[in-house]
Amino acid sequence: MTETALTAAPAATDALAVRACVLREPGRPPEVESVWLDAPGPGEVLVRVAAAGVCHSDVHLADGALGEGRWPAVLGHEGAGVVTALGEGVTGVDEGDHVVFCLVASCGVCEACRSGRRTLCAPAGAEGVAGNLRTGARRLRAGDGSPLQHGFTIACFAEHTVVSAASIIPIPRDIPLWQAALLGCGVITGFGAVTHAAGVRVGERVAVIGCGGVGLQVIAAARLAGAATIVAVDRRAEKLEHALRRGATHAVDASGHDAVGEIHRLTGGGADHAFEVVGAAPTIRLAWDALRPGGTAVVVGLAPRGVEVSLPAIEFLSEKSIVGSYYGTGDPVAALPGLIELVHAGRLELADMVSHLIDLEGVPDAMDRLRRGEGDRSVIVIDRSLAGATAAEGDRP
Ligand SMILES: [Zn+2]
Ligand SMILES: [Zn+2]
């Protein structure tokens, strides 16, 4: 990978030069560049990034599937690090605190936030799509001084990042940061879909369609919620094997002849809850078809813009429903302490979700693995000692 030379002096004297993975345009692999990062402004923090997970949403952004105009940008939203400087007026966090990034920098005062639905915060969503911090500011510039967007308001595929103080959640220091990185997107998303969006109860029957990084978290959450039957559905045999190790009770090959019939047979008439964790029309329809009367399909997968789904409307007679779930539904900041308790108690495994430890230059390959549906999470180890990564970089056993 080539690194762009820093050809212009930074405008602000306290700007940091950092290595970052930059998306220039869709269809072109992101490359590592030296970029300028300005000091945090009011309500913002500077974070030294230890590790970051490569999530399918990064691939969608990089492929242009989330809309035009979202580049050039520093990628990355699932990650963990250490706070190294506070902007004016920041309270509740100190330099040296370990933190995970929170995808929704909720404002706390809009109607959605005040009703406890922080993932639907309108100001946070608008600035996120615009590639800004929640304050509307940008602190990133390319080496030549031209502006860069903060991908998903986090931009953590970088040695340091400046984020809104609402984009970080402090965590205890005893969780290695290369594992904690997963908490901020995949774990919150999967567990929230089960506990908040679906409300899975003891003894219920669940189907999980798509057993990648988030799908495996859905399975782990369904097991902890006491689901009696958890049917894992995927096209890849190795993903189904991993799903069975994570607590799925049955596995169905989605490329088989009659996946719907098989799910109905295994659940004794259909699932109470079917989770779609792919983001595609055929699998959303599969989740619907997998339900028993009165069941609910929860769409967790992020579908590219323009995807439409068709459902047989007669089946609303059987009181089936379909709902969306974004980033765990509800309040991610409130959800995290409980998830950390599960990690401490040994009931939520993070390390076994990681199939590859990579460096910043490995992002394009990690994205290709996601496009092909291979492997679990790839985690970028940006600072080895800070991340607490003991395994060698490269493929994990
Ligand atoms: Zn994500
Ligand atoms: Zn809000």
CSV table of C-alpha atoms and ligand atoms in Angstrom, one decimal:
chain,number,residue,atom,x,y,z
A,1,MET,CA,0.0,0.0,0.0
A,2,THR,CA,1.2,3.5,-0.8
A,3,GLU,CA,1.1,6.2,1.8
A,4,THR,CA,0.2,9.7,0.7
A,5,ALA,CA,2.9,12.1,1.6
A,6,LEU,CA,2.0,15.0,3.8
A,7,THR,CA,2.4,17.8,1.3
A,8,ALA,CA,0.8,20.7,3.1
A,9,ALA,CA,1.3,22.0,6.6
A,10,PRO,CA,-1.7,21.5,8.8
A,11,ALA,CA,-3.9,24.5,9.5
A,12,ALA,CA,-4.0,24.0,13.2
A,13,THR,CA,-0.6,23.7,14.9
A,14,ASP,CA,-1.8,21.0,17.3
A,15,ALA,CA,-3.0,18.7,14.5
A,16,LEU,CA,-1.8,15.1,14.7
A,17,ALA,CA,-0.5,13.1,11.7
A,18,VAL,CA,-2.1,9.7,11.9
A,19,ARG,CA,-2.2,6.6,9.6
A,20,ALA,CA,-5.8,5.9,8.6
A,21,CYS,CA,-7.7,3.6,6.2
A,22,VAL,CA,-9.3,6.0,3.6
A,23,LEU,CA,-12.1,5.2,1.2
A,24,ARG,CA,-11.5,7.5,-1.9
A,25,GLU,CA,-14.4,6.1,-3.9
A,26,PRO,CA,-16.6,3.0,-4.2
A,27,GLY,CA,-15.1,0.2,-6.2
A,28,ARG,CA,-11.6,1.2,-5.3
A,29,PRO,CA,-10.0,-0.6,-2.3
A,30,PRO,CA,-9.5,1.7,0.6
A,31,GLU,CA,-5.8,2.6,1.2
A,32,VAL,CA,-3.7,3.5,4.2
A,33,GLU,CA,-2.8,7.2,4.1
A,34,SER,CA,-1.3,9.7,6.5
A,35,VAL,CA,-4.0,12.2,7.4
A,36,TRP,CA,-4.3,15.2,9.7
A,37,LEU,CA,-6.5,15.0,12.8
A,38,ASP,CA,-7.3,18.3,14.5
A,39,ALA,CA,-7.5,18.5,18.3
A,40,PRO,CA,-10.9,17.8,19.8
A,41,GLY,CA,-13.4,20.7,20.0
A,42,PRO,CA,-16.0,21.4,22.6
A,43,GLY,CA,-17.9,18.2,23.5
A,44,GLU,CA,-15.4,16.0,21.7
A,45,VAL,CA,-12.6,13.6,22.7
A,46,LEU,CA,-9.4,12.3,21.2
A,47,VAL,CA,-9.1,8.5,21.4
A,48,ARG,CA,-6.0,6.4,20.7
A,49,VAL,CA,-7.4,3.5,18.8
A,50,ALA,CA,-6.2,0.0,20.0
A,51,ALA,CA,-8.3,-2.3,17.8
A,52,ALA,CA,-11.3,-2.2,15.4
A,53,GLY,CA,-13.6,-4.8,13.9
A,54,VAL,CA,-14.4,-4.8,10.2
A,55,CYS,CA,-18.2,-4.9,9.9
A,56,HIS,CA,-20.5,-5.5,7.0
A,57,SER,CA,-21.7,-1.9,7.3
A,58,ASP,CA,-18.2,-0.7,6.4
A,59,VAL,CA,-18.4,-2.8,3.2
A,60,HIS,CA,-21.8,-1.3,2.3
A,61,LEU,CA,-20.4,2.2,2.8
A,62,ALA,CA,-17.3,1.3,0.7
A,63,ASP,CA,-19.5,-0.2,-2.0
A,64,GLY,CA,-21.6,2.9,-2.3
A,65,ALA,CA,-24.7,0.9,-1.1
A,66,LEU,CA,-25.6,3.4,1.6
A,67,GLY,CA,-26.0,6.3,-0.8
A,68,GLU,CA,-23.9,8.8,-2.7
A,69,GLY,CA,-21.6,11.4,-1.3
A,70,ARG,CA,-20.2,9.5,1.6
A,71,TRP,CA,-16.5,9.7,0.6
A,72,PRO,CA,-13.7,10.4,0.8
A,73,ALA,CA,-13.9,9.1,4.3
A,74,VAL,CA,-11.9,7.4,7.0
A,75,LEU,CA,-13.7,4.1,7.6
A,76,GLY,CA,-14.5,2.1,10.7
A,77,HIS,CA,-17.1,2.2,13.5
A,78,GLU,CA,-16.6,-0.8,15.7
A,79,GLY,CA,-13.6,-0.4,17.9
A,80,ALA,CA,-12.0,0.3,21.3
A,81,GLY,CA,-9.2,2.5,22.6
A,82,VAL,CA,-8.0,4.8,25.3
A,83,VAL,CA,-9.1,8.5,25.8
A,84,THR,CA,-6.0,10.7,25.4
A,85,ALA,CA,-7.5,14.2,25.4
A,86,LEU,CA,-10.7,15.9,26.3
A,87,GLY,CA,-12.3,18.8,24.5
A,88,GLU,CA,-13.9,21.7,26.3
A,89,GLY,CA,-16.8,20.9,28.6
A,90,VAL,CA,-16.5,17.1,28.4
A,91,THR,CA,-17.5,15.4,31.7
A,92,GLY,CA,-18.0,11.8,32.8
A,93,VAL,CA,-14.8,10.5,31.2
A,94,ASP,CA,-11.1,11.0,31.9
A,95,GLU,CA,-7.9,10.8,30.0
A,96,GLY,CA,-6.7,7.2,30.3
A,97,ASP,CA,-10.2,5.7,30.4
A,98,HIS,CA,-10.7,2.6,28.2
A,99,VAL,CA,-13.7,3.0,25.9
A,100,VAL,CA,-15.7,1.4,23.1
A,101,PHE,CA,-17.2,3.4,20.3
A,102,CYS,CA,-20.9,3.8,20.1
A,103,LEU,CA,-22.4,4.0,16.6
A,104,VAL,CA,-25.2,6.3,17.6
A,105,ALA,CA,-23.9,9.6,19.2
A,106,SER,CA,-27.4,10.3,20.5
A,107,CYS,CA,-28.2,13.9,21.5
A,108,GLY,CA,-30.2,13.1,24.6
A,109,VAL,CA,-32.8,15.8,24.0
A,110,CYS,CA,-34.7,15.0,20.8
A,111,GLU,CA,-38.1,13.3,21.0
A,112,ALA,CA,-36.6,9.9,20.3
A,113,CYS,CA,-33.9,10.2,22.9
A,114,ARG,CA,-36.3,11.5,25.5
A,115,SER,CA,-38.6,8.5,24.9
A,116,GLY,CA,-35.7,6.1,25.5
A,117,ARG,CA,-35.2,5.3,21.8
A,118,ARG,CA,-31.7,6.6,21.4
A,119,THR,CA,-30.9,4.6,18.3
A,120,LEU,CA,-33.5,6.6,16.5
A,121,CYS,CA,-31.9,10.0,17.4
A,122,ALA,CA,-32.5,12.2,14.4
A,123,PRO,CA,-29.6,14.7,14.8
A,124,ALA,CA,-27.2,11.8,15.3
A,125,GLY,CA,-28.5,10.1,12.2
A,126,ALA,CA,-28.3,13.2,10.0
A,127,GLU,CA,-24.7,14.1,10.9
A,128,GLY,CA,-23.7,10.4,10.6
A,129,VAL,CA,-24.9,10.3,7.0
A,130,ALA,CA,-23.2,13.6,6.3
A,131,GLY,CA,-19.9,12.2,7.6
A,132,ASN,CA,-19.6,14.7,10.4
A,133,LEU,CA,-19.3,14.5,14.2
A,134,ARG,CA,-22.6,15.0,16.0
A,135,THR,CA,-21.8,18.6,16.5
A,136,GLY,CA,-21.5,19.0,12.7
A,137,ALA,CA,-17.7,19.5,12.9
A,138,ARG,CA,-15.1,17.7,11.0
A,139,ARG,CA,-11.6,17.1,12.4
A,140,LEU,CA,-10.1,15.1,9.6
A,141,ARG,CA,-8.1,16.3,6.6
A,142,ALA,CA,-6.2,14.4,4.0
A,143,GLY,CA,-2.4,14.9,3.7
A,144,ASP,CA,-2.9,17.7,1.1
A,145,GLY,CA,-5.4,19.5,3.4
A,146,SER,CA,-8.6,18.5,1.6
A,147,PRO,CA,-11.5,17.5,3.7
A,148,LEU,CA,-12.3,13.9,4.8
A,149,GLN,CA,-15.5,12.5,6.2
A,150,HIS,CA,-15.7,10.7,9.6
A,151,GLY,CA,-17.1,7.4,8.4
A,152,PHE,CA,-20.2,6.6,10.6
A,153,THR,CA,-19.1,9.5,12.8
A,154,ILE,CA,-16.4,7.2,14.3
A,155,ALA,CA,-13.6,6.8,11.7
A,156,CYS,CA,-11.7,4.3,13.9
A,157,PHE,CA,-9.7,2.5,11.2
A,158,ALA,CA,-6.9,4.9,12.3
A,159,GLU,CA,-4.2,5.3,14.9
A,160,HIS,CA,-6.2,8.1,16.6
A,161,THR,CA,-9.7,9.5,16.1
A,162,VAL,CA,-11.7,12.5,17.4
A,163,VAL,CA,-15.3,11.7,18.2
A,164,SER,CA,-18.2,13.3,20.0
A,165,ALA,CA,-18.2,12.4,23.7
A,166,ALA,CA,-21.5,10.7,23.0
A,167,SER,CA,-19.7,8.3,20.7
A,168,ILE,CA,-17.8,6.6,23.5
A,169,ILE,CA,-18.8,4.3,26.3
A,170,PRO,CA,-16.3,3.7,29.2
A,171,ILE,CA,-15.5,0.1,29.9
A,172,PRO,CA,-13.5,-1.7,32.7
A,173,ARG,CA,-9.8,-2.1,32.0
A,174,ASP,CA,-9.7,-5.9,32.4
A,175,ILE,CA,-11.3,-6.7,29.0
A,176,PRO,CA,-8.6,-6.8,26.3
A,177,LEU,CA,-9.3,-4.1,23.9
A,178,TRP,CA,-9.0,-6.3,20.8
A,179,GLN,CA,-12.0,-8.2,22.2
A,180,ALA,CA,-13.8,-5.2,23.6
A,181,ALA,CA,-13.9,-3.7,20.1
A,182,LEU,CA,-16.7,-6.2,19.2
A,183,LEU,CA,-18.9,-4.9,22.0
A,184,GLY,CA,-19.5,-1.5,20.2
A,185,CYS,CA,-21.3,-2.9,17.2
A,186,GLY,CA,-21.8,-6.7,16.7
A,187,VAL,CA,-22.6,-7.5,20.4
A,188,ILE,CA,-24.9,-4.6,21.1
A,189,THR,CA,-26.7,-5.2,17.8
A,190,GLY,CA,-27.2,-8.9,18.3
A,191,PHE,CA,-28.1,-8.9,21.9
A,192,GLY,CA,-30.4,-5.9,21.5
A,193,ALA,CA,-32.3,-7.5,18.7
A,194,VAL,CA,-33.0,-10.5,20.9
A,195,THR,CA,-33.8,-8.7,24.2
A,196,HIS,CA,-35.2,-5.4,23.0
A,197,ALA,CA,-36.7,-5.9,19.5
A,198,ALA,CA,-37.9,-9.5,19.9
A,199,GLY,CA,-38.2,-10.0,23.7
A,200,VAL,CA,-37.4,-13.7,23.4
A,201,ARG,CA,-38.8,-15.6,26.3
A,202,VAL,CA,-37.8,-18.9,28.0
A,203,GLY,CA,-38.8,-21.9,25.9
A,204,GLU,CA,-39.4,-20.1,22.6
A,205,ARG,CA,-38.4,-21.3,19.2
A,206,VAL,CA,-36.0,-19.1,17.3
A,207,ALA,CA,-34.5,-19.1,13.8
A,208,VAL,CA,-31.4,-17.1,12.9
A,209,ILE,CA,-30.8,-16.5,9.2
A,210,GLY,CA,-27.2,-15.5,8.5
A,211,CYS,CA,-24.5,-16.7,10.9
A,212,GLY,CA,-21.8,-14.1,10.4
A,213,GLY,CA,-20.4,-11.9,13.1
A,214,VAL,CA,-23.7,-10.4,14.2
A,215,GLY,CA,-25.7,-13.6,13.6
A,216,LEU,CA,-23.5,-15.5,16.1
A,217,GLN,CA,-24.2,-12.8,18.7
A,218,VAL,CA,-28.0,-13.2,18.1
A,219,ILE,CA,-27.5,-17.0,18.7
A,220,ALA,CA,-25.5,-16.4,21.9
A,221,ALA,CA,-28.2,-14.0,23.1
A,222,ALA,CA,-31.1,-16.3,22.3
A,223,ARG,CA,-29.3,-19.1,24.2
A,224,LEU,CA,-28.9,-16.8,27.3
A,225,ALA,CA,-32.5,-15.7,27.0
A,226,GLY,CA,-33.6,-19.3,27.3
A,227,ALA,CA,-34.8,-20.1,23.8
A,228,ALA,CA,-35.6,-23.8,23.7
A,229,THR,CA,-34.9,-24.2,20.0
A,230,ILE,CA,-32.4,-22.2,18.0
A,231,VAL,CA,-32.2,-23.0,14.3
A,232,ALA,CA,-29.1,-21.6,12.6
A,233,VAL,CA,-29.5,-21.0,8.9
A,234,ASP,CA,-26.7,-20.3,6.5
A,235,ARG,CA,-25.2,-21.4,3.2
A,236,ARG,CA,-21.7,-22.1,4.5
A,237,ALA,CA,-21.0,-25.4,6.4
A,238,GLU,CA,-18.2,-23.8,8.6
A,239,LYS,CA,-20.6,-21.0,9.7
A,240,LEU,CA,-23.2,-23.6,10.7
A,241,GLU,CA,-20.6,-25.6,12.7
A,242,HIS,CA,-19.6,-22.4,14.5
A,243,ALA,CA,-23.2,-21.6,15.2
A,244,LEU,CA,-23.8,-25.0,16.8
A,245,ARG,CA,-20.8,-24.4,19.1
A,246,ARG,CA,-22.2,-21.0,20.0
A,247,GLY,CA,-25.5,-22.5,21.2
A,248,ALA,CA,-27.6,-23.2,18.2
A,249,THR,CA,-29.6,-26.4,18.7
A,250,HIS,CA,-30.0,-27.2,15.0
A,251,ALA,CA,-28.4,-26.1,11.6
A,252,VAL,CA,-30.1,-25.8,8.3
A,253,ASP,CA,-28.3,-25.3,5.0
A,254,ALA,CA,-30.1,-22.4,3.3
A,255,SER,CA,-28.9,-23.6,-0.1
A,256,GLY,CA,-30.8,-26.9,0.4
A,257,HIS,CA,-34.1,-27.7,-1.3
A,258,ASP,CA,-36.6,-26.8,1.4
A,259,ALA,CA,-35.0,-24.6,4.1
A,260,VAL,CA,-38.5,-23.3,5.1
A,261,GLY,CA,-39.9,-26.8,5.5
A,262,GLU,CA,-36.9,-27.8,7.5
A,263,ILE,CA,-37.2,-24.8,9.9
A,264,HIS,CA,-40.9,-25.6,10.4
A,265,ARG,CA,-40.1,-29.2,11.1
A,266,LEU,CA,-37.4,-28.4,13.6
A,267,THR,CA,-39.5,-25.8,15.4
A,268,GLY,CA,-42.7,-27.8,15.4
A,269,GLY,CA,-44.6,-25.5,13.2
A,270,GLY,CA,-42.5,-22.4,12.7
A,271,ALA,CA,-40.4,-20.0,14.7
A,272,ASP,CA,-41.7,-17.6,17.3
A,273,HIS,CA,-39.0,-15.2,16.2
A,274,ALA,CA,-36.9,-15.3,13.0
A,275,PHE,CA,-33.9,-13.0,12.9
A,276,GLU,CA,-32.7,-11.9,9.5
A,277,VAL,CA,-29.0,-11.0,9.8
A,278,VAL,CA,-28.0,-10.7,6.1
A,279,GLY,CA,-29.8,-7.6,4.7
A,280,ALA,CA,-31.2,-9.1,1.5
A,281,ALA,CA,-34.7,-9.5,0.1
A,282,PRO,CA,-34.6,-13.4,-0.3
A,283,THR,CA,-33.5,-13.8,3.3
A,284,ILE,CA,-36.0,-11.3,4.7
A,285,ARG,CA,-38.7,-13.3,2.9
A,286,LEU,CA,-37.2,-16.5,4.3
A,287,ALA,CA,-37.4,-15.1,7.8
A,288,TRP,CA,-41.1,-14.3,7.2
A,289,ASP,CA,-41.8,-17.8,5.8
A,290,ALA,CA,-40.0,-19.4,8.8
A,291,LEU,CA,-42.6,-18.0,11.2
A,292,ARG,CA,-45.5,-19.8,12.9
A,293,PRO,CA,-48.8,-17.9,13.2
A,294,GLY,CA,-48.3,-15.0,15.6
A,295,GLY,CA,-44.6,-15.0,15.1
A,296,THR,CA,-42.3,-12.0,14.5
A,297,ALA,CA,-39.5,-11.5,11.9
A,298,VAL,CA,-36.8,-9.2,13.1
A,299,VAL,CA,-34.7,-7.6,10.3
A,300,VAL,CA,-31.2,-6.9,11.8
A,301,GLY,CA,-29.3,-7.1,8.5
A,302,LEU,CA,-28.5,-3.8,6.8
A,303,ALA,CA,-29.9,-3.9,3.3
A,304,PRO,CA,-28.4,-1.7,0.5
A,305,ARG,CA,-30.6,1.2,-0.6
A,306,GLY,CA,-33.1,0.3,-3.2
A,307,VAL,CA,-33.8,-3.3,-2.0
A,308,GLU,CA,-37.5,-4.0,-1.7
A,309,VAL,CA,-39.2,-7.0,-0.2
A,310,SER,CA,-42.5,-8.6,-1.1
A,311,LEU,CA,-44.7,-10.5,1.4
A,312,PRO,CA,-47.9,-12.5,0.9
A,313,ALA,CA,-50.4,-10.1,2.5
A,314,ILE,CA,-52.9,-12.8,3.2
A,315,GLU,CA,-50.6,-14.1,5.9
A,316,PHE,CA,-51.3,-11.0,8.1
A,317,LEU,CA,-54.4,-12.9,8.9
A,318,SER,CA,-52.2,-15.2,10.9
A,319,GLU,CA,-51.0,-12.2,12.9
A,320,LYS,CA,-47.4,-12.5,11.8
A,321,SER,CA,-45.3,-9.3,12.1
A,322,ILE,CA,-42.1,-8.0,10.8
A,323,VAL,CA,-40.0,-5.3,12.5
A,324,GLY,CA,-36.6,-3.6,12.0
A,325,SER,CA,-33.9,-3.5,14.6
A,326,TYR,CA,-31.1,-0.9,14.4
A,327,TYR,CA,-28.1,-1.1,16.7
A,328,GLY,CA,-29.8,-3.2,19.3
A,329,THR,CA,-33.0,-1.1,19.5
A,330,GLY,CA,-33.4,1.3,22.5
A,331,ASP,CA,-30.5,2.6,24.5
A,332,PRO,CA,-27.0,1.1,23.7
A,333,VAL,CA,-25.3,3.0,26.5
A,334,ALA,CA,-27.7,1.5,29.0
A,335,ALA,CA,-27.3,-2.0,27.5
A,336,LEU,CA,-23.6,-2.2,27.7
A,337,PRO,CA,-23.0,-2.7,31.5
A,338,GLY,CA,-25.1,-5.9,31.4
A,339,LEU,CA,-23.2,-7.2,28.5
A,340,ILE,CA,-19.9,-6.5,30.3
A,341,GLU,CA,-21.2,-8.4,33.3
A,342,LEU,CA,-21.8,-11.4,31.1
A,343,VAL,CA,-18.2,-11.1,29.8
A,344,HIS,CA,-16.9,-11.0,33.3
A,345,ALA,CA,-19.0,-14.0,34.3
A,346,GLY,CA,-17.6,-16.0,31.4
A,347,ARG,CA,-21.1,-16.3,29.8
A,348,LEU,CA,-20.3,-14.2,26.8
A,349,GLU,CA,-17.3,-15.2,24.8
A,350,LEU,CA,-15.7,-12.5,22.7
A,351,ALA,CA,-12.4,-14.0,21.5
A,352,ASP,CA,-13.9,-16.9,19.7
A,353,MET,CA,-15.8,-14.5,17.4
A,354,VAL,CA,-12.6,-13.3,15.9
A,355,SER,CA,-11.3,-15.3,13.0
A,356,HIS,CA,-8.5,-12.9,11.8
A,357,LEU,CA,-6.2,-10.4,13.5
A,358,ILE,CA,-5.0,-8.0,10.8
A,359,ASP,CA,-3.3,-4.6,10.4
A,360,LEU,CA,-4.7,-1.5,8.7
A,361,GLU,CA,-3.3,-2.7,5.4
A,362,GLY,CA,-5.4,-5.8,5.7
A,363,VAL,CA,-8.8,-4.0,5.5
A,364,PRO,CA,-9.5,-4.6,1.8
A,365,ASP,CA,-8.9,-8.4,2.2
A,366,ALA,CA,-11.1,-8.4,5.3
A,367,MET,CA,-13.9,-6.7,3.3
A,368,ASP,CA,-13.5,-9.2,0.5
A,369,ARG,CA,-13.9,-12.0,3.0
A,370,LEU,CA,-17.2,-10.4,4.2
A,371,ARG,CA,-18.4,-10.0,0.6
A,372,ARG,CA,-17.7,-13.7,0.1
A,373,GLY,CA,-19.3,-14.6,3.4
A,374,GLU,CA,-16.1,-16.2,4.7
A,375,GLY,CA,-14.8,-16.2,8.3
A,376,ASP,CA,-16.1,-14.4,11.4
A,377,ARG,CA,-14.9,-11.0,12.6
A,378,SER,CA,-11.6,-9.6,11.3
A,379,VAL,CA,-10.1,-7.3,14.0
A,380,ILE,CA,-7.5,-4.7,13.1
A,381,VAL,CA,-4.9,-4.5,15.8
A,382,ILE,CA,-3.7,-1.0,15.5
A,383,ASP,CA,-1.6,-0.8,18.7
A,384,ARG,CA,-0.6,-4.3,19.8
A,385,SER,CA,0.4,-3.6,23.4
A,386,LEU,CA,-2.6,-1.3,24.0
A,387,ALA,CA,-5.0,-3.9,22.4
A,388,GLY,CA,-3.6,-6.7,24.6
A,389,ALA,CA,-3.4,-9.0,21.6
A,390,THR,CA,-1.3,-12.0,22.4
A,391,ALA,CA,-1.9,-14.1,19.3
A,392,ALA,CA,0.3,-13.5,16.3
A,393,GLU,CA,-1.2,-11.4,13.6
A,394,GLY,CA,-2.6,-13.2,10.6
A,395,ASP,CA,-5.0,-16.1,10.5
A,396,ARG,CA,-6.0,-17.4,13.8
A,397,PRO,CA,-6.3,-21.1,14.4
B,1,ZN,ZN,-21.2,-2.5,12.5
B,2,ZN,ZN,-31.5,12.6,20.1
